[in-house]
mmCIF file of C-alpha atoms in Angstrom:
data_model
loop_
_atom_site.group_PDB
_atom_site.id
_atom_site.type_symbol
_atom_site.label_atom_id
_atom_site.label_comp_id
_atom_site.label_asym_id
_atom_site.label_seq_id
_atom_site.Cartn_x
_atom_site.Cartn_y
_atom_site.Cartn_z
ATOM 1 C CA GLY A 1 51.958 58.662 -33.850
ATOM 2 C CA ALA A 2 48.289 57.796 -33.774
ATOM 3 C CA VAL A 3 46.170 58.926 -30.829
ATOM 4 C CA VAL A 4 43.993 56.784 -28.598
ATOM 5 C CA SER A 5 41.785 58.590 -26.173
ATOM 6 C CA GLN A 6 40.516 56.768 -23.077
ATOM 7 C CA HIS A 7 37.723 58.276 -20.847
ATOM 8 C CA PRO A 8 37.320 58.791 -17.981
ATOM 9 C CA SER A 9 40.848 58.978 -16.603
ATOM 10 C CA ARG A 10 39.561 58.490 -13.038
ATOM 11 C CA VAL A 11 36.278 57.175 -11.725
ATOM 12 C CA ILE A 12 35.001 56.414 -8.272
ATOM 13 C CA CYS A 13 31.830 54.354 -7.921
ATOM 14 C CA LYS A 14 29.800 52.639 -5.273
ATOM 15 C CA SER A 15 29.881 48.910 -4.930
ATOM 16 C CA GLY A 16 27.170 47.292 -7.029
ATOM 17 C CA THR A 17 27.020 49.921 -9.737
ATOM 18 C CA SER A 18 28.276 49.627 -13.239
ATOM 19 C CA VAL A 19 30.960 51.699 -14.842
ATOM 20 C CA LYS A 20 31.712 52.202 -18.505
ATOM 21 C CA ILE A 21 35.136 53.105 -19.838
ATOM 22 C CA GLU A 22 35.535 54.353 -23.424
ATOM 23 C CA CYS A 23 38.471 53.896 -25.757
ATOM 24 C CA ARG A 24 38.512 55.873 -28.987
ATOM 25 C CA SER A 25 40.988 55.966 -31.824
ATOM 26 C CA LEU A 26 41.077 59.597 -32.926
ATOM 27 C CA ASP A 27 42.881 59.486 -36.262
ATOM 28 C CA PHE A 28 42.832 55.948 -37.461
ATOM 29 C CA GLN A 29 40.584 52.983 -37.698
ATOM 30 C CA ALA A 30 41.159 50.485 -34.897
ATOM 31 C CA THR A 31 40.453 47.130 -36.355
ATOM 32 C CA THR A 32 41.547 45.494 -33.101
ATOM 33 C CA MET A 33 41.422 46.784 -29.585
ATOM 34 C CA PHE A 34 42.878 45.272 -26.491
ATOM 35 C CA TRP A 35 41.916 45.853 -22.791
ATOM 36 C CA TYR A 36 44.467 45.467 -20.049
ATOM 37 C CA ARG A 37 44.316 45.540 -16.300
ATOM 38 C CA GLN A 38 47.301 46.728 -14.295
ATOM 39 C CA PHE A 39 47.654 46.293 -10.547
ATOM 40 C CA PRO A 40 50.001 48.552 -8.578
ATOM 41 C CA LYS A 41 53.692 48.105 -9.422
ATOM 42 C CA GLN A 42 52.848 45.201 -11.739
ATOM 43 C CA SER A 43 52.722 44.561 -15.406
ATOM 44 C CA LEU A 44 49.831 44.799 -17.835
ATOM 45 C CA MET A 45 47.626 41.793 -17.926
ATOM 46 C CA LEU A 46 45.586 41.257 -21.056
ATOM 47 C CA MET A 47 41.876 40.880 -20.341
ATOM 48 C CA ALA A 48 40.373 40.666 -23.814
ATOM 49 C CA THR A 49 40.808 41.285 -27.473
ATOM 50 C CA SER A 50 38.000 42.688 -29.534
ATOM 51 C CA ASN A 51 37.678 43.101 -33.317
ATOM 52 C CA GLU A 52 35.179 45.539 -34.725
ATOM 53 C CA GLY A 53 31.778 43.916 -35.126
ATOM 54 C CA SER A 54 32.794 40.732 -33.410
ATOM 55 C CA LYS A 55 32.452 39.340 -29.912
ATOM 56 C CA ALA A 56 35.447 39.905 -27.687
ATOM 57 C CA THR A 57 37.884 37.089 -26.958
ATOM 58 C CA TYR A 58 38.548 36.936 -23.281
ATOM 59 C CA GLU A 59 41.698 35.634 -21.589
ATOM 60 C CA GLN A 60 41.413 32.727 -19.249
ATOM 61 C CA GLY A 61 40.160 33.759 -15.837
ATOM 62 C CA VAL A 62 38.518 36.977 -16.946
ATOM 63 C CA GLU A 63 34.753 36.952 -16.317
ATOM 64 C CA LYS A 64 32.964 37.990 -19.502
ATOM 65 C CA ASP A 65 29.736 38.699 -17.640
ATOM 66 C CA LYS A 66 31.525 41.183 -15.413
ATOM 67 C CA PHE A 67 33.821 42.808 -18.005
ATOM 68 C CA LEU A 68 31.515 43.582 -20.937
ATOM 69 C CA ILE A 69 33.329 44.690 -24.012
ATOM 70 C CA ASN A 70 31.657 46.238 -27.017
ATOM 71 C CA HIS A 71 33.557 47.211 -30.188
ATOM 72 C CA ALA A 72 30.685 48.539 -32.281
ATOM 73 C CA SER A 73 32.705 50.740 -34.561
ATOM 74 C CA LEU A 74 36.212 51.085 -35.923
ATOM 75 C CA THR A 75 36.936 54.005 -33.634
ATOM 76 C CA LEU A 76 35.232 53.074 -30.348
ATOM 77 C CA SER A 77 35.443 50.216 -27.900
ATOM 78 C CA THR A 78 33.857 50.233 -24.455
ATOM 79 C CA LEU A 79 34.567 48.225 -21.316
ATOM 80 C CA THR A 80 31.779 48.083 -18.822
ATOM 81 C CA VAL A 81 32.518 46.710 -15.355
ATOM 82 C CA ALA A 82 29.095 45.372 -14.257
ATOM 83 C CA SER A 83 28.158 45.348 -10.611
ATOM 84 C CA ALA A 84 31.556 46.610 -9.572
ATOM 85 C CA HIS A 85 33.085 45.480 -6.302
ATOM 86 C CA PRO A 86 36.124 46.811 -4.379
ATOM 87 C CA GLU A 87 38.284 43.967 -5.838
ATOM 88 C CA ASP A 88 37.622 45.412 -9.282
ATOM 89 C CA SER A 89 39.506 48.538 -8.304
ATOM 90 C CA SER A 90 42.467 48.802 -10.649
ATOM 91 C CA PHE A 91 44.066 50.670 -13.486
ATOM 92 C CA TYR A 92 42.573 49.692 -16.851
ATOM 93 C CA ILE A 93 44.325 50.496 -20.161
ATOM 94 C CA CYS A 94 43.092 50.074 -23.686
ATOM 95 C CA SER A 95 45.279 49.857 -26.807
ATOM 96 C CA ALA A 96 44.289 49.950 -30.441
ATOM 97 C CA ARG A 97 45.885 49.043 -33.691
ATOM 98 C CA ASP A 98 45.186 49.321 -37.340
ATOM 99 C CA LEU A 99 46.570 46.612 -39.526
ATOM 100 C CA GLY A 100 47.215 49.205 -42.198
ATOM 101 C CA LEU A 101 49.532 51.124 -39.874
ATOM 102 C CA GLY A 102 51.751 48.187 -39.202
ATOM 103 C CA THR A 103 52.390 46.359 -35.966
ATOM 104 C CA GLU A 104 52.492 49.239 -33.556
ATOM 105 C CA ALA A 105 49.840 49.318 -30.840
ATOM 106 C CA PHE A 106 48.728 52.680 -29.489
ATOM 107 C CA PHE A 107 47.719 53.052 -25.885
ATOM 108 C CA GLY A 108 45.109 55.128 -24.157
ATOM 109 C CA GLN A 109 45.909 57.134 -21.073
ATOM 110 C CA GLY A 110 44.307 54.613 -18.796
ATOM 111 C CA THR A 111 41.431 54.712 -16.279
ATOM 112 C CA ARG A 112 41.885 54.424 -12.553
ATOM 113 C CA LEU A 113 38.752 52.725 -11.125
ATOM 114 C CA THR A 114 38.106 52.916 -7.448
ATOM 115 C CA VAL A 115 35.088 51.022 -6.161
ATOM 116 C CA VAL A 116 34.019 52.028 -2.626
ATOM 117 C CA ALA B 1 52.822 30.295 -25.304
ATOM 118 C CA GLN B 2 55.291 33.133 -25.053
ATOM 119 C CA THR B 3 56.892 34.391 -21.838
ATOM 120 C CA VAL B 4 58.867 37.581 -21.227
ATOM 121 C CA THR B 5 61.087 37.911 -18.205
ATOM 122 C CA GLN B 6 62.675 41.094 -16.817
ATOM 123 C CA SER B 7 64.997 40.070 -14.021
ATOM 124 C CA GLN B 8 65.626 43.535 -12.631
ATOM 125 C CA PRO B 9 62.624 44.899 -10.695
ATOM 126 C CA GLU B 10 64.377 48.181 -9.961
ATOM 127 C CA MET B 11 67.437 49.978 -11.136
ATOM 128 C CA SER B 12 69.006 53.362 -10.680
ATOM 129 C CA VAL B 13 71.478 55.382 -12.616
ATOM 130 C CA GLN B 14 73.152 58.747 -12.279
ATOM 131 C CA GLU B 15 72.124 61.429 -14.635
ATOM 132 C CA ALA B 16 74.180 61.474 -17.878
ATOM 133 C CA GLU B 17 75.403 57.859 -17.311
ATOM 134 C CA THR B 18 74.481 54.739 -19.201
ATOM 135 C CA VAL B 19 72.218 51.966 -18.054
ATOM 136 C CA THR B 20 71.161 48.662 -19.470
ATOM 137 C CA LEU B 21 67.924 46.954 -18.774
ATOM 138 C CA SER B 22 67.645 43.187 -19.285
ATOM 139 C CA CYS B 23 64.920 41.137 -20.996
ATOM 140 C CA THR B 24 64.757 37.511 -21.971
ATOM 141 C CA TYR B 25 61.948 35.737 -23.725
ATOM 142 C CA ASP B 26 60.900 32.246 -24.598
ATOM 143 C CA THR B 27 59.161 31.272 -27.779
ATOM 144 C CA SER B 28 59.034 28.592 -30.398
ATOM 145 C CA GLU B 29 58.155 31.111 -33.069
ATOM 146 C CA ASN B 30 60.681 32.309 -35.614
ATOM 147 C CA ASN B 31 59.055 35.565 -36.790
ATOM 148 C CA TYR B 32 58.191 37.968 -34.118
ATOM 149 C CA TYR B 33 58.626 41.577 -32.899
ATOM 150 C CA LEU B 34 60.164 42.810 -29.701
ATOM 151 C CA PHE B 35 59.423 46.146 -28.021
ATOM 152 C CA TRP B 36 60.436 48.304 -25.139
ATOM 153 C CA TYR B 37 57.652 50.471 -23.648
ATOM 154 C CA LYS B 38 58.141 53.315 -21.152
ATOM 155 C CA GLN B 39 55.417 54.019 -18.561
ATOM 156 C CA PRO B 40 56.171 57.312 -16.802
ATOM 157 C CA PRO B 41 54.275 58.473 -13.613
ATOM 158 C CA SER B 42 51.465 59.635 -15.904
ATOM 159 C CA ARG B 43 50.847 55.901 -16.659
ATOM 160 C CA GLN B 44 50.708 56.655 -20.415
ATOM 161 C CA MET B 45 52.464 53.833 -22.265
ATOM 162 C CA ILE B 46 54.997 55.152 -24.718
ATOM 163 C CA LEU B 47 56.845 52.986 -27.331
ATOM 164 C CA VAL B 48 60.535 53.461 -26.954
ATOM 165 C CA ILE B 49 61.998 51.099 -29.547
ATOM 166 C CA ARG B 50 60.975 48.144 -31.691
ATOM 167 C CA GLN B 51 63.002 45.259 -33.131
ATOM 168 C CA GLU B 52 61.957 42.883 -35.884
ATOM 169 C CA ALA B 53 63.385 39.403 -35.224
ATOM 170 C CA TYR B 54 64.435 38.847 -38.832
ATOM 171 C CA LYS B 55 66.721 41.924 -38.678
ATOM 172 C CA GLN B 56 70.199 41.262 -37.475
ATOM 173 C CA GLN B 57 70.983 44.912 -37.017
ATOM 174 C CA ASN B 58 70.162 46.241 -33.582
ATOM 175 C CA ALA B 59 67.510 48.923 -33.487
ATOM 176 C CA THR B 60 68.532 52.486 -32.325
ATOM 177 C CA GLU B 61 66.419 55.527 -31.515
ATOM 178 C CA ASN B 62 68.565 58.473 -30.380
ATOM 179 C CA ARG B 63 69.796 57.606 -26.881
ATOM 180 C CA PHE B 64 68.084 54.267 -26.802
ATOM 181 C CA SER B 65 69.510 51.146 -28.393
ATOM 182 C CA VAL B 66 68.963 47.385 -28.058
ATOM 183 C CA ASN B 67 71.219 44.389 -27.964
ATOM 184 C CA PHE B 68 69.202 41.747 -29.696
ATOM 185 C CA GLN B 69 70.611 38.215 -29.367
ATOM 186 C CA LYS B 70 68.117 35.922 -31.146
ATOM 187 C CA ALA B 71 69.857 32.683 -30.347
ATOM 188 C CA ALA B 72 70.023 33.588 -26.651
ATOM 189 C CA LYS B 73 66.503 35.036 -26.753
ATOM 190 C CA SER B 74 67.741 38.163 -25.135
ATOM 191 C CA PHE B 75 66.647 41.750 -25.832
ATOM 192 C CA SER B 76 68.288 44.295 -23.580
ATOM 193 C CA LEU B 77 67.784 48.118 -23.706
ATOM 194 C CA LYS B 78 70.630 50.568 -23.282
ATOM 195 C CA ILE B 79 69.871 54.104 -22.366
ATOM 196 C CA SER B 80 72.786 56.471 -22.914
ATOM 197 C CA ASP B 81 73.245 59.887 -21.391
ATOM 198 C CA SER B 82 70.395 59.195 -18.974
ATOM 199 C CA GLN B 83 68.050 62.142 -18.218
ATOM 200 C CA LEU B 84 65.745 62.766 -15.329
ATOM 201 C CA GLY B 85 62.785 62.339 -17.674
ATOM 202 C CA ASP B 86 63.827 58.745 -18.333
ATOM 203 C CA THR B 87 62.554 57.865 -14.802
ATOM 204 C CA ALA B 88 59.717 55.430 -15.427
ATOM 205 C CA MET B 89 58.707 51.826 -15.535
ATOM 206 C CA TYR B 90 60.089 50.006 -18.573
ATOM 207 C CA PHE B 91 58.313 47.025 -20.105
ATOM 208 C CA CYS B 92 59.763 44.550 -22.541
ATOM 209 C CA ALA B 93 57.093 43.118 -24.823
ATOM 210 C CA PHE B 94 56.840 40.404 -27.387
ATOM 211 C CA GLU B 95 54.483 39.888 -30.364
ATOM 212 C CA VAL B 96 54.226 37.012 -32.813
ATOM 213 C CA ASP B 97 54.369 38.206 -36.399
ATOM 214 C CA ASN B 98 50.720 37.660 -37.122
ATOM 215 C CA ALA B 99 48.782 40.876 -37.558
ATOM 216 C CA GLY B 100 46.400 41.506 -34.775
ATOM 217 C CA ASN B 101 48.150 39.449 -32.148
ATOM 218 C CA MET B 102 48.482 40.808 -28.728
ATOM 219 C CA LEU B 103 51.497 41.940 -26.786
ATOM 220 C CA THR B 104 53.004 39.764 -24.072
ATOM 221 C CA PHE B 105 54.607 41.987 -21.433
ATOM 222 C CA GLY B 106 57.395 41.332 -19.011
ATOM 223 C CA GLY B 107 57.047 42.226 -15.379
ATOM 224 C CA GLY B 108 58.726 45.582 -15.750
ATOM 225 C CA THR B 109 61.811 47.381 -14.400
ATOM 226 C CA ARG B 110 61.466 50.548 -12.433
ATOM 227 C CA LEU B 111 64.251 52.926 -13.476
ATOM 228 C CA MET B 112 65.194 55.908 -11.308
ATOM 229 C CA VAL B 113 67.491 58.501 -12.742
ATOM 230 C CA LYS B 114 69.270 60.380 -9.990
ATOM 231 C CA PRO B 115 70.463 63.940 -10.313
#
């Protein structure tokens, strides 16, 4: 299957700093990318959907000024957690899909963010 | 809006035995896809099996098969000959048949395969 690379896999940052997480599709063009947040022992919660070259569509309750999503190319989307606080600590997962490859979504390895 | 419910937070099974994970969903759509994803301790999401709603035949992938009951809006996953490597979180997911739509996930079932 297609490969989605997410980086970094783990990051620890100080409260008040910003953190950028990258999601790359390595062997296909990701027309749409999704960002999820997963709390311990819970399911994936969709944060936002982004299409290449367009503004992201955020789910209700997700602060767009805190979770900045950029999908500037067909192979790269970034999630920036602005002015991170301890409550932003979580596991973040991206997924990507190419309409030409059908309906399957391919997932990155996830990023564990710890804000101290 | 679509909802996906997994009523079994945790399950266990002996190695080599068979286990069935339950999933029900609610939707007013007629054309959609259903999925089972596996999330092992590594946290990498892995697609296990996919079912198109318009297909009556249940999907099968090696030891994994589904029982898709469209009228009952039920989509259970059967794992045969369970292996230790099957230990993981399993998520049922739903997607409306409209390219680009997002997945709606169930709450997950933690499966432990015991030696």
